[in-house]
mmCIF file of C-alpha atoms in Angstrom:
data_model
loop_
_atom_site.group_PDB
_atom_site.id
_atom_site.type_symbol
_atom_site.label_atom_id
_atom_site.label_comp_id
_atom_site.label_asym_id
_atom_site.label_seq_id
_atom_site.Cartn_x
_atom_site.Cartn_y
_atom_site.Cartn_z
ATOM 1 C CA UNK A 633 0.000 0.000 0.000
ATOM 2 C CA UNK A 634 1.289 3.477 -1.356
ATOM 3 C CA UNK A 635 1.617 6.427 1.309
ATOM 4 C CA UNK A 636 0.035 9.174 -0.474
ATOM 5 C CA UNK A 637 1.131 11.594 1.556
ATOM 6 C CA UNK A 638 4.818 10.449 1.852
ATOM 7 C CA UNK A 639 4.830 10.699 -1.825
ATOM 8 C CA UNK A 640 3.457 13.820 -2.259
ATOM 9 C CA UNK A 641 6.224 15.472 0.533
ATOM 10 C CA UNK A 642 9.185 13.521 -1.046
ATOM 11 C CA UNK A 643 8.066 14.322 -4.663
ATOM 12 C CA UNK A 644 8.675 18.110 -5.238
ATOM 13 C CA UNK A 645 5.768 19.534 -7.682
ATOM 14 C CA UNK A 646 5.551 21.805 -10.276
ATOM 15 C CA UNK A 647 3.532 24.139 -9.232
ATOM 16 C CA UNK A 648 3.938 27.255 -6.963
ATOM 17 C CA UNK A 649 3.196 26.948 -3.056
ATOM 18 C CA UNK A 650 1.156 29.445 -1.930
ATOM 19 C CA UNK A 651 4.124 30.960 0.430
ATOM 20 C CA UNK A 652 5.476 31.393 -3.372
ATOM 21 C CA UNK A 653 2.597 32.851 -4.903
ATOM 22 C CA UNK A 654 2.125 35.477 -1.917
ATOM 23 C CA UNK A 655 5.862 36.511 -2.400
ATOM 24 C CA UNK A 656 5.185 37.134 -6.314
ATOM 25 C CA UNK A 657 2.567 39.031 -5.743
ATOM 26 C CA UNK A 658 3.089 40.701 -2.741
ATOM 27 C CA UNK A 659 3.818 44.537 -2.807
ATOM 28 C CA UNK A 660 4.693 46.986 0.254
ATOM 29 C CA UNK A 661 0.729 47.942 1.816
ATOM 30 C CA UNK A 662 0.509 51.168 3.679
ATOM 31 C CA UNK A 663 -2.000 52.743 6.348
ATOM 32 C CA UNK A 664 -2.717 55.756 7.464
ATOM 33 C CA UNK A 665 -0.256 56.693 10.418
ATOM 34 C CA UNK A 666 -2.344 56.983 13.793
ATOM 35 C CA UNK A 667 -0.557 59.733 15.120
ATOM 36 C CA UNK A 668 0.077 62.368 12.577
ATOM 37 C CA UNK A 669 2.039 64.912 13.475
ATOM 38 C CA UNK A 670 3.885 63.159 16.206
ATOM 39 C CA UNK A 671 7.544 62.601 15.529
ATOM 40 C CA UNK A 672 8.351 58.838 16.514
ATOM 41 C CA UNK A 673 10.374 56.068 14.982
ATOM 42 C CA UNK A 674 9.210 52.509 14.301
ATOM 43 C CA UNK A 675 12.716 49.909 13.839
ATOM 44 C CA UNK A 676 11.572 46.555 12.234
ATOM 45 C CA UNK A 677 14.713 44.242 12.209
ATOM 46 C CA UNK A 678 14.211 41.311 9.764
ATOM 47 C CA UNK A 679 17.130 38.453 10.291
ATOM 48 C CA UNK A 680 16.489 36.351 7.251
ATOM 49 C CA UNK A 681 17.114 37.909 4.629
ATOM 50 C CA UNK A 682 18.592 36.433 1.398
ATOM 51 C CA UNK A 683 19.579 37.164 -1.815
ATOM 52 C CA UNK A 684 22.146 35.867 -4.293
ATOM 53 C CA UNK A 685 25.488 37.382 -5.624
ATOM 54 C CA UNK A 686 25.213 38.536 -9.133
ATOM 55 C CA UNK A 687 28.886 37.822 -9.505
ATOM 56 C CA UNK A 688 29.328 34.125 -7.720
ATOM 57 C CA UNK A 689 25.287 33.058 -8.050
ATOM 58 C CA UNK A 690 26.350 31.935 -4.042
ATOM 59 C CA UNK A 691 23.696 33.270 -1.410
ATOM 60 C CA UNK A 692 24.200 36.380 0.863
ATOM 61 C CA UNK A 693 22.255 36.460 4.282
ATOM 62 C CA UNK A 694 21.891 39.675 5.994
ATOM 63 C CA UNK A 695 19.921 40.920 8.664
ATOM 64 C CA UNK A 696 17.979 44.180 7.669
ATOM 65 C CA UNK A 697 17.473 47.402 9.950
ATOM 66 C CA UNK A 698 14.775 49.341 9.207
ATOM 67 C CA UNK A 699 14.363 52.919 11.145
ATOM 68 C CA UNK A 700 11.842 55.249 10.184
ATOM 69 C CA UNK A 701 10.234 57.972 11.270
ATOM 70 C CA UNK A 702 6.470 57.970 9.584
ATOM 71 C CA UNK A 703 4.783 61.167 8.053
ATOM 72 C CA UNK A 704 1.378 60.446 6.620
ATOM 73 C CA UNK A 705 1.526 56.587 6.265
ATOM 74 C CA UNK A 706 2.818 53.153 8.024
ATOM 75 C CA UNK A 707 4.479 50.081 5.876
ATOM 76 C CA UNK A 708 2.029 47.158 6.904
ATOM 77 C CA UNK A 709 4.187 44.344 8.418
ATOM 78 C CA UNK A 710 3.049 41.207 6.621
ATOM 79 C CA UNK A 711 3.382 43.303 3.785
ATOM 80 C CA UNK A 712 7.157 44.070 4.130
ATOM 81 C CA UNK A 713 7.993 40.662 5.105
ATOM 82 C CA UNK A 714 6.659 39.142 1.432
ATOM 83 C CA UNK A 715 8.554 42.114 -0.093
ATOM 84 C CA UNK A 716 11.914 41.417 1.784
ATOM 85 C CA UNK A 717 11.233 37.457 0.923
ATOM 86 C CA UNK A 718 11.461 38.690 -3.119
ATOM 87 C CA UNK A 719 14.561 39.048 -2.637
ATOM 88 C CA UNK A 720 15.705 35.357 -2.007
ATOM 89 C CA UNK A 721 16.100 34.356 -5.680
ATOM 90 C CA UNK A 722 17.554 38.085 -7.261
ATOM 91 C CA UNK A 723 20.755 38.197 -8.401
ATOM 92 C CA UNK A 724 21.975 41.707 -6.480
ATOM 93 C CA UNK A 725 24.751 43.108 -4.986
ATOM 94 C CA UNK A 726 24.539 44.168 -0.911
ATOM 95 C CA UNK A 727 25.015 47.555 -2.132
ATOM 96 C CA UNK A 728 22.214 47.858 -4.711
ATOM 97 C CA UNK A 729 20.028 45.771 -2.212
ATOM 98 C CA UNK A 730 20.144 47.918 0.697
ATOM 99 C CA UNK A 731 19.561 51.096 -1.889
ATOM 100 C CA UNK A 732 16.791 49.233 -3.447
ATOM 101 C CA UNK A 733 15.227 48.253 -0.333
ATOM 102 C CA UNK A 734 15.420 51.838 0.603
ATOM 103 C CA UNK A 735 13.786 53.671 -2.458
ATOM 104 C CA UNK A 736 10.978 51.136 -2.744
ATOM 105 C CA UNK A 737 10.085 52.013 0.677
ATOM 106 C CA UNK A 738 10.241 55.673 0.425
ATOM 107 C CA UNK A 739 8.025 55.175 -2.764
ATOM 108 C CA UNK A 740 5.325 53.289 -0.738
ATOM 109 C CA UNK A 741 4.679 55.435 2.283
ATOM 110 C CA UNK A 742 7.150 59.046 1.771
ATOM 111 C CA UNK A 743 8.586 58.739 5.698
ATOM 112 C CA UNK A 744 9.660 62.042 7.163
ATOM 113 C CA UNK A 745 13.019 60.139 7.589
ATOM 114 C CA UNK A 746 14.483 56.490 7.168
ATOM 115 C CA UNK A 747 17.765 54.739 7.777
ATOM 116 C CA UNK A 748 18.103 50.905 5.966
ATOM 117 C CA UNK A 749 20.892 49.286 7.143
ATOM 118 C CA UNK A 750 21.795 45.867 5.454
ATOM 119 C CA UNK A 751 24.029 43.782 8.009
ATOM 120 C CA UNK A 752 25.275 41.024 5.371
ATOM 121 C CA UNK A 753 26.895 37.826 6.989
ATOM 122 C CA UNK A 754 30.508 37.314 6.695
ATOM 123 C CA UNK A 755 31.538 35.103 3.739
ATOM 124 C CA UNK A 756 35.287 34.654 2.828
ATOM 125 C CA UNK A 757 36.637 36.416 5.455
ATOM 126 C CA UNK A 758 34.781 39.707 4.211
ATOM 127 C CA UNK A 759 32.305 41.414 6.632
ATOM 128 C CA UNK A 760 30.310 43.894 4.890
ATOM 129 C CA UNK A 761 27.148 46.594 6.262
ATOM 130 C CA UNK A 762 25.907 48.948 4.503
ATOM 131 C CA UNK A 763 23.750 52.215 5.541
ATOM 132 C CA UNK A 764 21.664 54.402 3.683
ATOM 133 C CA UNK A 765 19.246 57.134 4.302
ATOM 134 C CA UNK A 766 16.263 59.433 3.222
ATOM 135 C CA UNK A 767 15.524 62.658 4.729
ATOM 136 C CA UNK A 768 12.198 64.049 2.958
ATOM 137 C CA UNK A 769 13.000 67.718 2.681
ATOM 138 C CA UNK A 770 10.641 70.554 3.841
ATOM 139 C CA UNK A 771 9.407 71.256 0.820
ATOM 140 C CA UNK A 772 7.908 67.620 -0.082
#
């Protein structure tokens, strides 16, 4: 007698899993900040993320820093992890991901401020971080 179920976990299908599917079609959701007005900073810290050199094709892990100060609207959480989970499979450099990462968010919610800072593990020897930032300027 056949274990359906063993088969269908040891077999890997075709078709995408839904963690997949949300990750393709996920995009950064915003909502209106709750206190407008107020100057405070919200620091999300995601440890996973992953990517893959463009040079080597070997994977980069990095934990990401995100500091922000909000003006009108808030990055949804769910929302930002599916976005930062994009990046497993893209060829990109740590400096073009950390600059990417910043710009999309700016696009999706205009914070007064943010800081990204892209913590990548070591890998031959060769720590890197790198740190960029947005200041929106008065007249925005």
């Amino acid at each position: 007698m056949s274990n359906s179920l063993s088969e269908s976990v040891s077999q890997p299908s075709q078709e995408m899993k839904y963690g997949e599917r949300e990750i393709a079609e996920g995009q950064l959701i915003t909502f209106p900040n709750p206190r407008i007005g107020r100057r405070y900073n919200i620091d999300i810290t995601l440890p996973e993320f992953t990517c893959k050199c463009p040079f080597s094709g070997y994977p980069d892990f990095a934990t990401i820093h995100i500091t922000y100060i909000p003006d009108q609207l808030v990055v949804e959480l769910k929302a930002l992890k599916l976005y930062i989970n994009s990046y497993r499979d893209r060829y990109i450099s740590h400096e073009e991901s950390a600059n990417q990462i910043l710009d999309d968010f700016v696009a999706a919610c205009d914070p007064l401020e943010i800081t990204v800072k892209a913590d990548f593990a070591p890998r031959g020897n060769v720590h890197t971080v790198i740190e960029v930032r947005h200041v929106k300027s008065e007249g925005q």
